[in-house]
mmCIF file of C-alpha atoms in Angstrom:
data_model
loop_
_atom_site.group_PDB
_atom_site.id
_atom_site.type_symbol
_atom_site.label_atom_id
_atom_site.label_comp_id
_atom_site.label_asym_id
_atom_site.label_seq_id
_atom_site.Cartn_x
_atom_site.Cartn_y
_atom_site.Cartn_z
ATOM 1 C CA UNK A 1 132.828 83.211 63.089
ATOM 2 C CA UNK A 2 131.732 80.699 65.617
ATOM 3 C CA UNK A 3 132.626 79.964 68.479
ATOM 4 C CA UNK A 4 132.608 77.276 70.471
ATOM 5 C CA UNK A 5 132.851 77.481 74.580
ATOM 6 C CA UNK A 6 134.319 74.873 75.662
ATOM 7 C CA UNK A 7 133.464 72.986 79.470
ATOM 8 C CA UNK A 8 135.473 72.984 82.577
ATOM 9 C CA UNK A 9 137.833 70.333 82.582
ATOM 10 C CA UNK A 10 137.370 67.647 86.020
ATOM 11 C CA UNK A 11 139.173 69.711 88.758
ATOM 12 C CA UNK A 12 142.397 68.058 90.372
ATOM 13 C CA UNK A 13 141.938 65.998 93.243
ATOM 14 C CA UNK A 14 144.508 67.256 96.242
ATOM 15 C CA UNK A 15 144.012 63.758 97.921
ATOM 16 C CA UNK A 16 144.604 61.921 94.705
ATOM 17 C CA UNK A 17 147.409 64.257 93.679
ATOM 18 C CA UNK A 18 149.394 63.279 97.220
ATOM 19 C CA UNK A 19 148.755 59.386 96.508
ATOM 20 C CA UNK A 20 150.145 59.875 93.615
ATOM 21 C CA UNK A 21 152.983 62.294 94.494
ATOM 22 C CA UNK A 22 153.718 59.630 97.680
ATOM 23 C CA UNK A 23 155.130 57.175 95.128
ATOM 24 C CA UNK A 24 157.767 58.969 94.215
ATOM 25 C CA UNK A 25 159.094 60.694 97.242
ATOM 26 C CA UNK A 26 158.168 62.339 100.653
ATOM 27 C CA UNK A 27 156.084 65.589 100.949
ATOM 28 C CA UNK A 28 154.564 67.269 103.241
ATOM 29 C CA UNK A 29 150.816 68.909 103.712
ATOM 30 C CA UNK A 30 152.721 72.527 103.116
ATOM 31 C CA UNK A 31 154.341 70.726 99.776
ATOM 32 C CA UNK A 32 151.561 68.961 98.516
ATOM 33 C CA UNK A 33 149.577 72.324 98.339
ATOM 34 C CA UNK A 34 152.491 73.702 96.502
ATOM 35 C CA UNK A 35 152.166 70.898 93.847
ATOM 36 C CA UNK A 36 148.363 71.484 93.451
ATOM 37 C CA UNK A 37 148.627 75.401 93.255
ATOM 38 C CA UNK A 38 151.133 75.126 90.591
ATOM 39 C CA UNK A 39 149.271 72.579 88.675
ATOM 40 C CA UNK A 40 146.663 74.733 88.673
ATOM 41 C CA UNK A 41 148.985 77.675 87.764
ATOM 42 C CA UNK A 42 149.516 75.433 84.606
ATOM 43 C CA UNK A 43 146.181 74.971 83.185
ATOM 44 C CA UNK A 44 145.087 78.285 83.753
ATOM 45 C CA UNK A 45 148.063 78.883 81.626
ATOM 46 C CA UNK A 46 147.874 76.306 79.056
ATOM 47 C CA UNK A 47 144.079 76.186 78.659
ATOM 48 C CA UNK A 48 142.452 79.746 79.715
ATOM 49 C CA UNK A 49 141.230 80.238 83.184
ATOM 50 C CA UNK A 50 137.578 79.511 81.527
ATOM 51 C CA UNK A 51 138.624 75.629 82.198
ATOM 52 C CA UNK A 52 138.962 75.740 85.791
ATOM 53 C CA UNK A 53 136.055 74.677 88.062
ATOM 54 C CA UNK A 54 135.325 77.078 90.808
ATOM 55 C CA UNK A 55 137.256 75.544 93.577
ATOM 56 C CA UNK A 56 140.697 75.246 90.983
ATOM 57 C CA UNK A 57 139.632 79.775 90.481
ATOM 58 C CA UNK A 58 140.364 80.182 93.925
ATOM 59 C CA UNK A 59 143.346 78.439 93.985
ATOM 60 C CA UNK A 60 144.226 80.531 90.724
ATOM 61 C CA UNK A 61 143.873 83.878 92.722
ATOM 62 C CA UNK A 62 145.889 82.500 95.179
ATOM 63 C CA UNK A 63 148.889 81.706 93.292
ATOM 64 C CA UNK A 64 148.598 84.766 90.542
ATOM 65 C CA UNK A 65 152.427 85.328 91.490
ATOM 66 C CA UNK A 66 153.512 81.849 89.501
ATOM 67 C CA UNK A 67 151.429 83.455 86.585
ATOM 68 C CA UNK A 68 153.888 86.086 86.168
ATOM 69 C CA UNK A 69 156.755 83.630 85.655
ATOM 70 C CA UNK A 70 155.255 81.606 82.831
ATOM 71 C CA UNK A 71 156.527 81.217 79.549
ATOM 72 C CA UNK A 72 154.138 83.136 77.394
ATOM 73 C CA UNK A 73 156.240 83.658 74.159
ATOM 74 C CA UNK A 74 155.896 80.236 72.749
ATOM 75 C CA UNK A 75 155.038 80.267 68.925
ATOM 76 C CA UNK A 76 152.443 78.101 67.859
ATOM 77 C CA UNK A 77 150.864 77.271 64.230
ATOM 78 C CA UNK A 78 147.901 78.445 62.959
ATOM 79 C CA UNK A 79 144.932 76.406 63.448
ATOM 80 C CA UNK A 80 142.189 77.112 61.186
ATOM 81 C CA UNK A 81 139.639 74.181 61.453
ATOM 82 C CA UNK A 82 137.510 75.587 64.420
ATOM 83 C CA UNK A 83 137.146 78.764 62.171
ATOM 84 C CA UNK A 84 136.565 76.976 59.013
ATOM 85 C CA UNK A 85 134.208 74.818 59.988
ATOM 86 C CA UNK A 86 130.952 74.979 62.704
ATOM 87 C CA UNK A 87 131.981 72.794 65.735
ATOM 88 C CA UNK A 88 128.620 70.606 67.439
ATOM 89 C CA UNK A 89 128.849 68.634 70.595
ATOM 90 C CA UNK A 90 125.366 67.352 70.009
ATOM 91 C CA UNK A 91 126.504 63.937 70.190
ATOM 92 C CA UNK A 92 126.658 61.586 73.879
ATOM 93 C CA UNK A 93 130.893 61.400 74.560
ATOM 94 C CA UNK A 94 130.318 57.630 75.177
ATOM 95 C CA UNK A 95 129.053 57.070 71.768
ATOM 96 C CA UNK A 96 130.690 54.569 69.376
ATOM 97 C CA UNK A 97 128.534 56.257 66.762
ATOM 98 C CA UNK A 98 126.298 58.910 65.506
ATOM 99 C CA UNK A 99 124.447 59.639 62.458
ATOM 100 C CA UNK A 100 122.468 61.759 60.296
ATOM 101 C CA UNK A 101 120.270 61.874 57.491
ATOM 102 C CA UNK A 102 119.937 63.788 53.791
ATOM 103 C CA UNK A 103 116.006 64.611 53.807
ATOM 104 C CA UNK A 104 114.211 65.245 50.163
ATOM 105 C CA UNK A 105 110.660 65.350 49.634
ATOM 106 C CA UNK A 106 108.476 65.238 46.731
ATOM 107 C CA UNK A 107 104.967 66.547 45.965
ATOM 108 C CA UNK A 108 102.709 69.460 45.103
ATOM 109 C CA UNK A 109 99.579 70.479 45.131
ATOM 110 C CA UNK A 110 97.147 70.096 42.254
ATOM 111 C CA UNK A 111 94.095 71.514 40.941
ATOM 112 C CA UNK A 112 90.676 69.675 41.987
ATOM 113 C CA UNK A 113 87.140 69.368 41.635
ATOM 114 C CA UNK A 114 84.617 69.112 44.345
ATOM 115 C CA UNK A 115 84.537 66.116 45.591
ATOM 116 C CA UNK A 116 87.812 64.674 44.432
ATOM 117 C CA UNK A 117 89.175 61.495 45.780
ATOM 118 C CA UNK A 118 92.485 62.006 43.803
ATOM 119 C CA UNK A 119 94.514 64.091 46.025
ATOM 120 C CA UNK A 120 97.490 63.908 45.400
ATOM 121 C CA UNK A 121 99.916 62.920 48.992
ATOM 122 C CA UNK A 122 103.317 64.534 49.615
ATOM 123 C CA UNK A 123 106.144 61.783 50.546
ATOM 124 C CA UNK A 124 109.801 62.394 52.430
ATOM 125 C CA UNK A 125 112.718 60.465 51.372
ATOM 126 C CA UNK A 126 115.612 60.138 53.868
ATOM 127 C CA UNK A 127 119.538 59.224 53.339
ATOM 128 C CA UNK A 128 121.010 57.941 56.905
ATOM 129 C CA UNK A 129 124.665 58.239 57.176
ATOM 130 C CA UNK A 130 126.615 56.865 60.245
ATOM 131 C CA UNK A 131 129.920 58.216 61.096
ATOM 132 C CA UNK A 132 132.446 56.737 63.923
ATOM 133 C CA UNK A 133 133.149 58.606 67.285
ATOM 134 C CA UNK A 134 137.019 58.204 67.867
ATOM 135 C CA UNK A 135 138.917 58.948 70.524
ATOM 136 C CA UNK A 136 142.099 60.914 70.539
ATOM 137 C CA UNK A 137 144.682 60.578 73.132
ATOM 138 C CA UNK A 138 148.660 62.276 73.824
ATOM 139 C CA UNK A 139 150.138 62.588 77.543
ATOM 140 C CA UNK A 140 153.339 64.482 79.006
ATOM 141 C CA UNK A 141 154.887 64.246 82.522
ATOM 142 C CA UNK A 142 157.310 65.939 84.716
ATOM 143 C CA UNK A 143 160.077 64.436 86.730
ATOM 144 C CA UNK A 144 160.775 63.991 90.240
ATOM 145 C CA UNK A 145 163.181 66.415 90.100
ATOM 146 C CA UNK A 146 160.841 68.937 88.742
ATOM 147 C CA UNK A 147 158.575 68.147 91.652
ATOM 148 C CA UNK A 148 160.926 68.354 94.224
ATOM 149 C CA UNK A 149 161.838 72.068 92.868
ATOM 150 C CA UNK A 150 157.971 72.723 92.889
ATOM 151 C CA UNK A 151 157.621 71.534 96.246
ATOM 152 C CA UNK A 152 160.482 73.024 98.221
ATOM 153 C CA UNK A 153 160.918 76.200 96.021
ATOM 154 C CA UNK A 154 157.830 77.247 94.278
ATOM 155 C CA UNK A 155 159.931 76.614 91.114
ATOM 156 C CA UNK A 156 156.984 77.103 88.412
ATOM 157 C CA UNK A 157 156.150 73.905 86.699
ATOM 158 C CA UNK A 158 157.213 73.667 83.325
ATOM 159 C CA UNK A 159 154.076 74.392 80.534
ATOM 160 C CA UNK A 160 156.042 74.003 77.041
ATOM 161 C CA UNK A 161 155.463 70.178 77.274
ATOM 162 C CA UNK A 162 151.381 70.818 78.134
ATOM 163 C CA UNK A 163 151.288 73.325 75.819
ATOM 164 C CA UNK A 164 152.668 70.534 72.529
ATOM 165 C CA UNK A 165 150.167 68.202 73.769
ATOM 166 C CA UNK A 166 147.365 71.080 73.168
ATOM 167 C CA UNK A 167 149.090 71.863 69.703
ATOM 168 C CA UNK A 168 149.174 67.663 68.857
ATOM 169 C CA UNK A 169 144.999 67.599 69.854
ATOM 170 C CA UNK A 170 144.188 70.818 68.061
ATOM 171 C CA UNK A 171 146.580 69.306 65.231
ATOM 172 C CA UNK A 172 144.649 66.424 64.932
ATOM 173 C CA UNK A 173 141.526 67.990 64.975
ATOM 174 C CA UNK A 174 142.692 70.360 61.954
ATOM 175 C CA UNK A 175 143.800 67.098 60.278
ATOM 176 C CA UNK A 176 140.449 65.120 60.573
ATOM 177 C CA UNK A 177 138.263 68.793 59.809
ATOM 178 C CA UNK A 178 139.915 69.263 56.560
ATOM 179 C CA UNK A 179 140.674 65.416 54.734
ATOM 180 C CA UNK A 180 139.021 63.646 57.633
ATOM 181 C CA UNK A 181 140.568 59.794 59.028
ATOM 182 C CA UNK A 182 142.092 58.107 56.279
ATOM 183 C CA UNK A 183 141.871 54.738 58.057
ATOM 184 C CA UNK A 184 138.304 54.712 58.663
ATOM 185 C CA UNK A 185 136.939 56.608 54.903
ATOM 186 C CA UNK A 186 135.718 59.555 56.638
ATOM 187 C CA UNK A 187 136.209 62.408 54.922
ATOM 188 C CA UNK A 188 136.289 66.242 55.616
ATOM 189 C CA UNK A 189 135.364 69.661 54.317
ATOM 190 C CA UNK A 190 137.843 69.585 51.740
ATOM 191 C CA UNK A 191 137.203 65.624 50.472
ATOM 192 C CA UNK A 192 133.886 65.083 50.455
ATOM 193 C CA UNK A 193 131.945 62.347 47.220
ATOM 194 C CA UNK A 194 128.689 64.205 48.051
ATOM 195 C CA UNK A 195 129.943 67.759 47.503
ATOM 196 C CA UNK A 196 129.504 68.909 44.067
ATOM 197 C CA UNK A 197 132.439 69.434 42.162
ATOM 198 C CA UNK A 198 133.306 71.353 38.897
ATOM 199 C CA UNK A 199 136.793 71.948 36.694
ATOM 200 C CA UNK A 200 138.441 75.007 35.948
ATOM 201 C CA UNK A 201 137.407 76.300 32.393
ATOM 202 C CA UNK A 202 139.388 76.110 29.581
ATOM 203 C CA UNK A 203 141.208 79.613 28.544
ATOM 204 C CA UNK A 204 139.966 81.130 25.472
ATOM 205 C CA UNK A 205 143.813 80.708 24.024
ATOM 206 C CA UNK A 206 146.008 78.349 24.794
ATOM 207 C CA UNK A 207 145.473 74.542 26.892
ATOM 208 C CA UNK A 208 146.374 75.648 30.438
ATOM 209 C CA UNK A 209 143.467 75.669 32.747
ATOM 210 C CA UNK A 210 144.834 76.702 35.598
ATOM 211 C CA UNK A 211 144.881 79.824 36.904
ATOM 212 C CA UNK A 212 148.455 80.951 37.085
ATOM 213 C CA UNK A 213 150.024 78.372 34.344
ATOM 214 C CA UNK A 214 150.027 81.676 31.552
ATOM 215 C CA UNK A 215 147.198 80.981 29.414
ATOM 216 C CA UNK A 216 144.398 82.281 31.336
ATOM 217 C CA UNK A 217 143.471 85.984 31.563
ATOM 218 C CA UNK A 218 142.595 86.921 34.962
ATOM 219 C CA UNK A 219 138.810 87.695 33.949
ATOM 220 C CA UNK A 220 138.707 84.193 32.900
ATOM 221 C CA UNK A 221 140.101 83.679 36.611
ATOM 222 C CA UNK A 222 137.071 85.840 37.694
ATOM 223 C CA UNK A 223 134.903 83.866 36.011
ATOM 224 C CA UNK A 224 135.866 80.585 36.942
ATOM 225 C CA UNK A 225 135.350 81.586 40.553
ATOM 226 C CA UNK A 226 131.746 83.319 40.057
ATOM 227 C CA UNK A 227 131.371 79.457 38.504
ATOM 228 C CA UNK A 228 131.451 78.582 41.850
ATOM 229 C CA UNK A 229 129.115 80.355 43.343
ATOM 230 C CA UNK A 230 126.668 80.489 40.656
ATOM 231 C CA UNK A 231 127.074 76.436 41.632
ATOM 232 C CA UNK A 232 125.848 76.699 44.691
ATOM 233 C CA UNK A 233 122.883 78.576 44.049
ATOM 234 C CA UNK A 234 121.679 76.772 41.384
ATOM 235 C CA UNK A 235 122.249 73.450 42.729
ATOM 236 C CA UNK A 236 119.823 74.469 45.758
ATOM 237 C CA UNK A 237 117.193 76.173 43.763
ATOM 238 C CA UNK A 238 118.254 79.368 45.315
ATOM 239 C CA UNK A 239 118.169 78.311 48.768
ATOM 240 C CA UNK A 240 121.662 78.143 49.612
ATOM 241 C CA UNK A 241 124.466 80.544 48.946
ATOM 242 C CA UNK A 242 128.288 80.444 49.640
ATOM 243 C CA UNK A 243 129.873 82.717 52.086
ATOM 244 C CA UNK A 244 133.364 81.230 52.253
ATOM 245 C CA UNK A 245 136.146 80.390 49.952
ATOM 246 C CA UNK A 246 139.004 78.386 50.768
ATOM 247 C CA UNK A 247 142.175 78.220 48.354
ATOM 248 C CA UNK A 248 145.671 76.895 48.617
ATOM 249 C CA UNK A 249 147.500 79.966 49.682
ATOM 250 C CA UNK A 250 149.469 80.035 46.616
ATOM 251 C CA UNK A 251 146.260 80.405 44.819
ATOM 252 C CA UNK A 252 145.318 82.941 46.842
ATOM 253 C CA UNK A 253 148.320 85.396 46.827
ATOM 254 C CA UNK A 254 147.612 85.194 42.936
ATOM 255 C CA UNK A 255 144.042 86.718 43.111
ATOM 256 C CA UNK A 256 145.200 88.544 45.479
ATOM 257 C CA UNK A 257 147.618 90.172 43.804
ATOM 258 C CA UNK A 258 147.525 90.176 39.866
ATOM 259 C CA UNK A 259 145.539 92.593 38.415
ATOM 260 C CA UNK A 260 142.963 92.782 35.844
ATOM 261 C CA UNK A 261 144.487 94.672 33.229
ATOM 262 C CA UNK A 262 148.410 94.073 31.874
ATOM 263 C CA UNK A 263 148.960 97.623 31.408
ATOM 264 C CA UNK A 264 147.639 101.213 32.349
ATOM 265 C CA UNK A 265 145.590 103.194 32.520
ATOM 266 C CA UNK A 266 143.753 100.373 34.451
ATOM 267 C CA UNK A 267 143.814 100.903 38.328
ATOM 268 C CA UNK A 268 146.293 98.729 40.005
ATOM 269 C CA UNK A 269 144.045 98.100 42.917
ATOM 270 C CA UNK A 270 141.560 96.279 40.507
ATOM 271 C CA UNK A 271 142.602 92.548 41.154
ATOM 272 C CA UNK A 272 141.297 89.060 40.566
ATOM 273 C CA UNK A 273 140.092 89.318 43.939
ATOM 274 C CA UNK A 274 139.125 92.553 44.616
ATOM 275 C CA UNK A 275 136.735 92.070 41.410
ATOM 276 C CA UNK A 276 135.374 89.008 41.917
ATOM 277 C CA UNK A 277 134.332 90.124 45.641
ATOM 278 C CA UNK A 278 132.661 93.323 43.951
ATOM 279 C CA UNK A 279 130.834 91.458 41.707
ATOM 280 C CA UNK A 280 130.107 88.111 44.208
ATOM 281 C CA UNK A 281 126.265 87.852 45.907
ATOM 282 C CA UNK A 282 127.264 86.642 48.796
ATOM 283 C CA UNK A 283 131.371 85.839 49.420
ATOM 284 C CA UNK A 284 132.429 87.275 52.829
ATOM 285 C CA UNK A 285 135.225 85.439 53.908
ATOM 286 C CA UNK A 286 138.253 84.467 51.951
ATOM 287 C CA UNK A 287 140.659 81.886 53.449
ATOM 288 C CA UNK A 288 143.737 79.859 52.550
ATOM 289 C CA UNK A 289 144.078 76.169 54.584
ATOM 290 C CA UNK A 290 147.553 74.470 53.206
ATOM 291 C CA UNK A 291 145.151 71.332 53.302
ATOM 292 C CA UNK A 292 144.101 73.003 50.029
ATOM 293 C CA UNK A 293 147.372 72.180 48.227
ATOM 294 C CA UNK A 294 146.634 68.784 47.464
ATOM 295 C CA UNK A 295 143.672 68.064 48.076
ATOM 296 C CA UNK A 296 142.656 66.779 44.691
ATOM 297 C CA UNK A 297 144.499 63.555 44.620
ATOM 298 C CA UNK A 298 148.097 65.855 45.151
ATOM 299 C CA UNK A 299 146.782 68.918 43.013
ATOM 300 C CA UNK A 300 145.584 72.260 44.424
ATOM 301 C CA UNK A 301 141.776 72.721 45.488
ATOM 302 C CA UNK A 302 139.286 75.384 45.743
ATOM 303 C CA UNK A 303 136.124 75.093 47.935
ATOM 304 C CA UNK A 304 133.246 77.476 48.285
ATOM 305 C CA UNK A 305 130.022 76.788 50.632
ATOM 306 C CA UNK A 306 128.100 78.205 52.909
ATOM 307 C CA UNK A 307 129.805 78.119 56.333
ATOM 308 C CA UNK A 308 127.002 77.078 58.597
ATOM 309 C CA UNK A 309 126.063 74.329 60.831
ATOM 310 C CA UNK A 310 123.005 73.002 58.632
ATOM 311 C CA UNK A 311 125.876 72.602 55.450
ATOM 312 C CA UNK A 312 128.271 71.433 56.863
ATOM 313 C CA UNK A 313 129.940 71.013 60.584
ATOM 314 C CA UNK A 314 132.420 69.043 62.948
ATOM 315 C CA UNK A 315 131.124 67.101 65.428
ATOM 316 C CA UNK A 316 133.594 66.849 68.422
ATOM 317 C CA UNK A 317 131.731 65.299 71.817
ATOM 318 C CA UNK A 318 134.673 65.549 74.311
ATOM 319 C CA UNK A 319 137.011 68.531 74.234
ATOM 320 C CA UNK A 320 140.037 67.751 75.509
ATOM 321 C CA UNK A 321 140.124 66.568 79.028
ATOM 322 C CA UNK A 322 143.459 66.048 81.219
ATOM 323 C CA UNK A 323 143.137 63.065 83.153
ATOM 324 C CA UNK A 324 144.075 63.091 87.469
ATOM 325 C CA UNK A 325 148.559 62.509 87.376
ATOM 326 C CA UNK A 326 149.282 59.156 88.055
ATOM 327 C CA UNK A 327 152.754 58.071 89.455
ATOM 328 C CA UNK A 328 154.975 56.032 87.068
ATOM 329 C CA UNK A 329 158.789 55.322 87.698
ATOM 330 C CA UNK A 330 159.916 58.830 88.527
ATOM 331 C CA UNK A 331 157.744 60.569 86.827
ATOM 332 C CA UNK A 332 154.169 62.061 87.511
ATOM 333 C CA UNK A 333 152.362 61.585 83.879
ATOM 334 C CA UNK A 334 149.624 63.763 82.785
ATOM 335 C CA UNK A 335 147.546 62.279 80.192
ATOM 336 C CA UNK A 336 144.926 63.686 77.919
ATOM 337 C CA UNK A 337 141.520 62.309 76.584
ATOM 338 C CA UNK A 338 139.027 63.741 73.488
ATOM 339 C CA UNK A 339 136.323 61.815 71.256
ATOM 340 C CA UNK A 340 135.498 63.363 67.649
ATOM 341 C CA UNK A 341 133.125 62.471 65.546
ATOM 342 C CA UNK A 342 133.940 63.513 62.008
ATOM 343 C CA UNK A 343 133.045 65.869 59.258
ATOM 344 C CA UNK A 344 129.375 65.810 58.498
ATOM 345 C CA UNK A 345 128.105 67.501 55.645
ATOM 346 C CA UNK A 346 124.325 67.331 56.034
ATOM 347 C CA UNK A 347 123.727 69.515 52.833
ATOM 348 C CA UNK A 348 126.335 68.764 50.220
ATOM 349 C CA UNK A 349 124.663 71.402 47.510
ATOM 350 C CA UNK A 350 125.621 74.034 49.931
ATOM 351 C CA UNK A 351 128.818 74.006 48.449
ATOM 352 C CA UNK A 352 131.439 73.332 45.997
ATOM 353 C CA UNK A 353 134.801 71.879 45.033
ATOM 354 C CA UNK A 354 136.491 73.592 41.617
ATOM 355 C CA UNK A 355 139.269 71.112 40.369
ATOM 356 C CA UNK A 356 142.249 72.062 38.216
ATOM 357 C CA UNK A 357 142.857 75.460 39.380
#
């Protein structure tokens, strides 16, 4: 898995905090120090401790009482994309855009005589592609009743609002890792023209391809998905192989589940999966992504590639970074910045989309 350490976010400003805070109300020194221990109470909480600066820590250890009154039972989806796909932050934040290339070269050696003035030259061929660095953006605010109680009381601030706007960017960023930004063309790992891709074979009996419509056997299943890999590694000459697999979970509970044979004595445990991983070079990891449902214009998808940064990976420039409160009617609003940069696969044999599954 990789993963990806993200930088401290700009530390809150106690000055600016009690400009801001004076626009809605009166507070004193002992009052604005409340406010700024509990907002720093709340990002610890919301966004790991590893965010803080080092002033904004020893405010933390300061106020670990507030810590112990947070709500920290709030369900939250699954995310997937930062697992599924190597994050870079190789790119400037204040980009507008970025690019890579697709390198080839051509060439070999030959056989010569003393002397020769035929030698052959080697020459490099290069694809550029430019992708857009967006910015994403989603805010929340407390009231100035909620600051009054933080104030006076040491009422904890409230983090369930915080937290959805760390769900909405992490949504996003699962959105624009799998199918990429519709409105712009880019694409994602699951939508890519470059990648490869290759249709369920036909069953042996019968006119359903897919893998759980009746016809097909589940060693035709088996096959179908050592297709896949055998894809891969013949695409790249060898130099690539797949290590992940990502299926539409319904898909997945299938291979998962059926077994090989449709009746004893055959063991039970002997699956569609279970077989195809004994028999794989090189599968390790075996996902589902519900991006995967419909993928192929509405229809279910399989992908296999290699999960690495040199294949395939997600540029994202500017984690998520909450901007200093600013006053507005009676409210104090908290808004949050990021820039992404797309899905780039920079070696599209290194995997492989299997339609019609």
């Amino acid at each position: 898995m990789f993963i990806t350490l993200t930088p401290p976010m700009a530390p809150y400003s106690r000055d600016q905090l009690a400009i801001e805070v004076a626009k809605l109300g009166r507070f004193d020194a002992a009052e604005i120090n409340r406010l700024l221990g509990a907002l720093v109470v709340h990002r610890a909480d919301v966004y790991g401790e590893h965010r803080l600066d080092a002033n904004e820590t020893m405010v933390l250890e300061k106020q670990l009482e507030f810590m112990r009154a947070r709500t920290a039972d709030i369900e939250r989806p699954e995310f997937k994309a930062r697992m599924l796909v190597p994050i870079t932050s190789e790119v400037d934040p204040g980009a507008e855009t970025w690019a890579y290339s697709q390198w080839d070269r051509v060439g070999m050696a030959k056989i010569v005589a003393n002397y020769a003035d035929d030698i052959p030259k080697v020459a490099t061929f290069a694809k550029k592609f430019v992708q857009a660095v967006e910015t994403i953006a989603l805010g929340y605010g407390w009231s100035w009743l909620d600051l009054q109680r933080t104030a006076r009381a040491g009422v904890p601030l409230r983090t369930r609002l915080a937290s959805a706007v760390r769900d909405g960017f992490e949504s996003r960023i699962e959105t624009i890792a799998a199918i990429g930004i519709p409105e712009t063309g880019a694409t994602g790992l699951l939508n890519n023209a470059n990648v490869p891709a290759i249709s369920a074979a036909p069953p042996a009996t019968g006119t359903d391809a897919t893998w759980d419509g009746g016809d097909k056997t589940p060693l035709e299943v088996v096959d179908d998905l050592l297709a896949m890999e055998n894809a891969v590694i013949l695409n790249t000459k060898g130099v690539r192989s797949a290590d992940t697999l990502v299926l539409p979970l319904t898909k997945l509970n299938y291979i998962a589940q059926k077994s090989i044979y449709a009746a004893a004595p055959g063991n039970p445990m002997d699956t569609i999966l279970s077989v195809f991983l004994a028999k794989s070079r090189s599968i390790t990891n075996v996902e589902f992504w519900h991006f995967a449902d419909e993928a192929d214009d509405g229809d279910p998808l399989a992908c296999m590639y290699k999960r690495d940064p040199i294949v395939v990976h997600m540029e994202l420039p500017l984690e998520q970074q909450e901007l200093p409160p600013q006053a507005k009617n009676l409210s104090l609003e908290i808004n949050s910045v990021g820039r992404i940069g797309g899905v780039a696969w920079e070696y599209p044999l290194g995997g492989v989309y299997m339609a019609g599954i």
